[in-house]
PDB file of C-alpha atoms in Angstrom:
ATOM      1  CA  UNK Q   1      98.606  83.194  89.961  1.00  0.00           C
ATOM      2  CA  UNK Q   2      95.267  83.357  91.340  1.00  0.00           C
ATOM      3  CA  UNK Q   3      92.334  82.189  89.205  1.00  0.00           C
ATOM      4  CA  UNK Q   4      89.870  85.689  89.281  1.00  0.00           C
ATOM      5  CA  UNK Q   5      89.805  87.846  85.837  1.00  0.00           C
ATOM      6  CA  UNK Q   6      91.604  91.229  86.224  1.00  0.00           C
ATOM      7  CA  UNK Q   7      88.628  93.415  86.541  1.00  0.00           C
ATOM      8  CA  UNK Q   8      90.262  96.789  86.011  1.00  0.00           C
ATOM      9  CA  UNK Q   9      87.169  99.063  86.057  1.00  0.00           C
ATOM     10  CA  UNK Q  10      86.782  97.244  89.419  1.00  0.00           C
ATOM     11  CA  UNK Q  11      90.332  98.295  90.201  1.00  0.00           C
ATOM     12  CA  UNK Q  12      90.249 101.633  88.866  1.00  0.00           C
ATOM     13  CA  UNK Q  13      87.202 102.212  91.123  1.00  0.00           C
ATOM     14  CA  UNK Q  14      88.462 101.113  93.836  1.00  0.00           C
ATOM     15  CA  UNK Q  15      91.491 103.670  93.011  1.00  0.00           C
ATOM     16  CA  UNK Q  16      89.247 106.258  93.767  1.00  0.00           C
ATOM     17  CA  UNK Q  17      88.735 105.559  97.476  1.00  0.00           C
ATOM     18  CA  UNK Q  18      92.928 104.840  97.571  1.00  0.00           C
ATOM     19  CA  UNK Q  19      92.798 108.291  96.315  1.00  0.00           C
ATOM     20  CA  UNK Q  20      90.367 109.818  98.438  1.00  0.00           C
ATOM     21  CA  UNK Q  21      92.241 108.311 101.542  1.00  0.00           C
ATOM     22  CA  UNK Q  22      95.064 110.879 100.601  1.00  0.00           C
ATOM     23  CA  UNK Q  23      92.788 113.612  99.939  1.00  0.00           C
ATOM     24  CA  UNK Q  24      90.801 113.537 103.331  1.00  0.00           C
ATOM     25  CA  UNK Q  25      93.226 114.190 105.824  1.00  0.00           C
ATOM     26  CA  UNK Q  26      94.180 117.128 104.025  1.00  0.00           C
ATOM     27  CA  UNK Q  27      90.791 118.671 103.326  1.00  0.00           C
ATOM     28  CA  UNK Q  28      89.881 117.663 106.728  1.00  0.00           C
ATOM     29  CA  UNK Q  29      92.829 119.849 107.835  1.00  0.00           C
ATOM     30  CA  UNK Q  30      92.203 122.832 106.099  1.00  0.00           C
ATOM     31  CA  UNK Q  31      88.483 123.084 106.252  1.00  0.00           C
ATOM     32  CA  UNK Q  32      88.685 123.042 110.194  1.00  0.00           C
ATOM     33  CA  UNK Q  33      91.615 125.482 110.081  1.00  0.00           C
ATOM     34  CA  UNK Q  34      89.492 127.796 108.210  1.00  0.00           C
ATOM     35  CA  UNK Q  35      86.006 127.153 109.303  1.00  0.00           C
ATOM     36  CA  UNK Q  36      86.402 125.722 112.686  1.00  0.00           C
ATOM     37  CA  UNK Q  37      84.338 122.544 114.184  1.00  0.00           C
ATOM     38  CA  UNK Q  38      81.465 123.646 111.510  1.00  0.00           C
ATOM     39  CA  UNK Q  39      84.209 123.061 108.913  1.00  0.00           C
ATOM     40  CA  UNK Q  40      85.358 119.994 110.364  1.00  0.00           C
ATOM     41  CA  UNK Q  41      82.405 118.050 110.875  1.00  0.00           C
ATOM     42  CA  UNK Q  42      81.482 119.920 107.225  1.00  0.00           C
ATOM     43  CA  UNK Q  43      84.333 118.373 105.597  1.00  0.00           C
ATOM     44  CA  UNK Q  44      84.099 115.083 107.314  1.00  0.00           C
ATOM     45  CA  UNK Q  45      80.262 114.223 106.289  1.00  0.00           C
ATOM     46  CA  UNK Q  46      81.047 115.590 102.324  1.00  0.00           C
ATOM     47  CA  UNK Q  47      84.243 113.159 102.598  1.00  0.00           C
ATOM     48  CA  UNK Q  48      81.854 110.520 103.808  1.00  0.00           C
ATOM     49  CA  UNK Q  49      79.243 111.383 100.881  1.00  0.00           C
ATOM     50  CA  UNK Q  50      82.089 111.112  98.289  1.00  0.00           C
ATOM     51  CA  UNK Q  51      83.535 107.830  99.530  1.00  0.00           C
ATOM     52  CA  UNK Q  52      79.909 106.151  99.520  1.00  0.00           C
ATOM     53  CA  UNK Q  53      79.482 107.612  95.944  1.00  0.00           C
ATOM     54  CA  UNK Q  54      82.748 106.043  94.742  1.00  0.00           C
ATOM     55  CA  UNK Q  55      81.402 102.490  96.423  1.00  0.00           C
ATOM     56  CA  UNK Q  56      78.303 102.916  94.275  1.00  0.00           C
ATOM     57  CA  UNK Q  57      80.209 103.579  91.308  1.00  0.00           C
ATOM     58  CA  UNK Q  58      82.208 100.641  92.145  1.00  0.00           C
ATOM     59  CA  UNK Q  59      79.305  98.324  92.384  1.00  0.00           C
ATOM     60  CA  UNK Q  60      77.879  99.348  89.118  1.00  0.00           C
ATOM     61  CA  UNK Q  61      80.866  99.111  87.188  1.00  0.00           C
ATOM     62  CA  UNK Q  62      81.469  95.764  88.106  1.00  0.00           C
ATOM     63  CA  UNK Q  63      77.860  94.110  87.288  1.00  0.00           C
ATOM     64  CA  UNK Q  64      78.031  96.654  83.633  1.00  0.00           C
ATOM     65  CA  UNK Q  65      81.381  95.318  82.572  1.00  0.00           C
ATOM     66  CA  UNK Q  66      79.793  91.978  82.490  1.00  0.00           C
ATOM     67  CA  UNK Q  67      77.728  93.227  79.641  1.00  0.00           C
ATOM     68  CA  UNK Q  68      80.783  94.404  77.514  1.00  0.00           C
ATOM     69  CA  UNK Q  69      81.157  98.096  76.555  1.00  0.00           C
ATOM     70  CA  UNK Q  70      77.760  99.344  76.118  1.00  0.00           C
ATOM     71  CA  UNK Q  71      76.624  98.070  79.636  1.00  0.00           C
ATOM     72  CA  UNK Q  72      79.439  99.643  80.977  1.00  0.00           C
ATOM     73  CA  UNK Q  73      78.610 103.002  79.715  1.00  0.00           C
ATOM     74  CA  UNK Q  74      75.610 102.273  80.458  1.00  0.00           C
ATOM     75  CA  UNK Q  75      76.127 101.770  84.729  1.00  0.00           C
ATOM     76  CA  UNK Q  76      78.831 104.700  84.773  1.00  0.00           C
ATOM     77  CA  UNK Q  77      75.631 106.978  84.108  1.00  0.00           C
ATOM     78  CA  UNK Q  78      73.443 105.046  86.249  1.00  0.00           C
ATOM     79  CA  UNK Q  79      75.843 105.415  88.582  1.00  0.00           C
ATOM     80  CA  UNK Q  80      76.440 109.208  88.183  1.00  0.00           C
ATOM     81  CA  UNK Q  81      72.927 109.565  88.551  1.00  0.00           C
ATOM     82  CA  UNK Q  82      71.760 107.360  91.750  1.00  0.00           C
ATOM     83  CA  UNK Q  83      75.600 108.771  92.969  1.00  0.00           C
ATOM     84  CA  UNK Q  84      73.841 112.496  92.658  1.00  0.00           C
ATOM     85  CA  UNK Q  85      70.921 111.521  94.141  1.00  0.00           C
ATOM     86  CA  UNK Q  86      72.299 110.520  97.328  1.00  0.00           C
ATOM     87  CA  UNK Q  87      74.413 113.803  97.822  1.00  0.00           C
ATOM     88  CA  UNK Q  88      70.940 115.728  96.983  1.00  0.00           C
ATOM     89  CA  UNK Q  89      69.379 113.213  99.358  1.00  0.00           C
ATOM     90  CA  UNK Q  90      71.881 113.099 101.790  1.00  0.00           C
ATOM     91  CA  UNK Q  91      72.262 116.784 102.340  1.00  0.00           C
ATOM     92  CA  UNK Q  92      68.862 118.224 102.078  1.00  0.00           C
ATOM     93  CA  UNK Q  93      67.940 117.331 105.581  1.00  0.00           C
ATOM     94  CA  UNK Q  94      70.802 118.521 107.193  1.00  0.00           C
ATOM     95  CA  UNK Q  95      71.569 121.745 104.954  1.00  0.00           C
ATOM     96  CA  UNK Q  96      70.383 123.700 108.067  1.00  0.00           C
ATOM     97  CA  UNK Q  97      71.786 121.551 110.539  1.00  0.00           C
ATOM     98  CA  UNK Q  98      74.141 124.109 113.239  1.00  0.00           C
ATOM     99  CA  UNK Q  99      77.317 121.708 112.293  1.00  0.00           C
ATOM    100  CA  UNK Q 100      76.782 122.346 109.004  1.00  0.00           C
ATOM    101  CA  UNK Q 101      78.414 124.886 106.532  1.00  0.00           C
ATOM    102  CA  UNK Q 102      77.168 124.767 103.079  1.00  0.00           C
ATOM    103  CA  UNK Q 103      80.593 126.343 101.645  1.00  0.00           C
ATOM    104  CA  UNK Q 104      83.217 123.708 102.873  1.00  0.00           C
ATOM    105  CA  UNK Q 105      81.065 120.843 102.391  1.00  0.00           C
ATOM    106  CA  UNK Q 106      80.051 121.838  98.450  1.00  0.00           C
ATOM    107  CA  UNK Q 107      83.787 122.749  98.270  1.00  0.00           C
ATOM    108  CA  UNK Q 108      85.134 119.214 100.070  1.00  0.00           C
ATOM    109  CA  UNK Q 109      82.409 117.264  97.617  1.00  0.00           C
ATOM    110  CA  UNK Q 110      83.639 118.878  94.257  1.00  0.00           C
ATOM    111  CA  UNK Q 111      87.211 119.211  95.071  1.00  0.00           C
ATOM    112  CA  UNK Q 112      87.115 115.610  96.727  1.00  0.00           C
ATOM    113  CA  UNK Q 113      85.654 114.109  93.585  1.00  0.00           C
ATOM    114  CA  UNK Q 114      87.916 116.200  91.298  1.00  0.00           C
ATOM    115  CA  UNK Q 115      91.601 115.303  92.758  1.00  0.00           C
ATOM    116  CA  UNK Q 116      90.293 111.535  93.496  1.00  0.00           C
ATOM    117  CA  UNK Q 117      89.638 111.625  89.897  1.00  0.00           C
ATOM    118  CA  UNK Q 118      92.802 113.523  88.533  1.00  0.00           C
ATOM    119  CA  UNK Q 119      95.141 110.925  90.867  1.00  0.00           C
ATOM    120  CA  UNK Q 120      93.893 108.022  89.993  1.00  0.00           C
ATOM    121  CA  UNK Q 121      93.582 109.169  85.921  1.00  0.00           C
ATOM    122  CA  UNK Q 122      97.482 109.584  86.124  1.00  0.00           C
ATOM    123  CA  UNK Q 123      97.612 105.872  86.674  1.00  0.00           C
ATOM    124  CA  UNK Q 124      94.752 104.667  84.171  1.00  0.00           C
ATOM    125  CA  UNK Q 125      96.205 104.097  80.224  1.00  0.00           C
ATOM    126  CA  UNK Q 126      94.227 105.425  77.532  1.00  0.00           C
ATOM    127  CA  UNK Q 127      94.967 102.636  75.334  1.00  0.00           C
ATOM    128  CA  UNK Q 128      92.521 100.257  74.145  1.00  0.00           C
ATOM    129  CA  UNK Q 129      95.155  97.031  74.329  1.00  0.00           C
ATOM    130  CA  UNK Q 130      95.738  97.124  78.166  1.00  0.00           C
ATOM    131  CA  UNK Q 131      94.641  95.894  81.420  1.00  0.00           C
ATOM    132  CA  UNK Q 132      93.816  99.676  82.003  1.00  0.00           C
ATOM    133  CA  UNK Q 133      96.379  99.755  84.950  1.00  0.00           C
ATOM    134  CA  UNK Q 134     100.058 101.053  85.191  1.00  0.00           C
ATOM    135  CA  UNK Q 135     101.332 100.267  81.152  1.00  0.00           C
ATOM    136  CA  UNK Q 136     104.336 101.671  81.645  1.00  0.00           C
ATOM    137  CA  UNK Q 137     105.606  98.920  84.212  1.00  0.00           C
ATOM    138  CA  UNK Q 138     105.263  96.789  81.076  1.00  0.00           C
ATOM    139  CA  UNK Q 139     107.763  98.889  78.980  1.00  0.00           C
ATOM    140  CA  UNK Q 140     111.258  98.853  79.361  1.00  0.00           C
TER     141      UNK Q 140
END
């Protein structure tokens, strides 16, 4: 056994990039089936944005849980709001960019963030007892 403290908002956050992983080549896929090279390159910078939101999230979770409950809370909004600050940033000067189509790339963002999200909650326990990760390997 190794010596490091499970860290499972750490883990869970780094779920979300495992999950995105699976996500991407299929949004990748379908956006430049339907909107050609402007839906591919589309698709691939809003994957991009949601994979460097999920690192920030990361990072702030793991300095907040050091602080208990409350500091936790309290970098999950941080991180929600630096995290929408860099799509806004991120986006505003290329919104009129020739590659770029406003549709697939909102749609890639939201849906991106929503099934990363809805994977990786399927894994996550609700219960206040666990590690946070996979309780039901513990049952028999």
């Amino acid at each position: 056994m190794s010596g490091t403290p499970i860290q499972p908002e750490v883990s869970i956050a780094k779920g979300f990039l495992l999950r995105l992983l699976i996500v991407a080549p299929v949004a990748v896929a379908v956006s430049w089936t339907l909107a050609g090279d402007r839906g591919l390159w589309s698709s691939l910078y809003g994957l991009a944005l949601v994979a460097v939101n999920f690192t920030i999230m990361i990072l702030f979770f793991r300095e907040g849980a050091k602080f208990g409950m409350t500091g936790l809370m309290t970098a999950a909004f941080l991180a929600l709001l630096i995290g929408l600050g860099v799509l806004t940033a991120a986006i505003i000067p290329v919104a009129n960019a020739h590659w770029m189509d406003l549709v697939v790339f909102g749609l890639v963002v939201i849906l991106g963030h929503l099934a990363a999200v809805i994977i990786e909650a399927r894994r996550v326990s609700g219960r206040l007892g666990d590690d946070g990760l996979a309780p039901w390997r513990l049952v028999k």
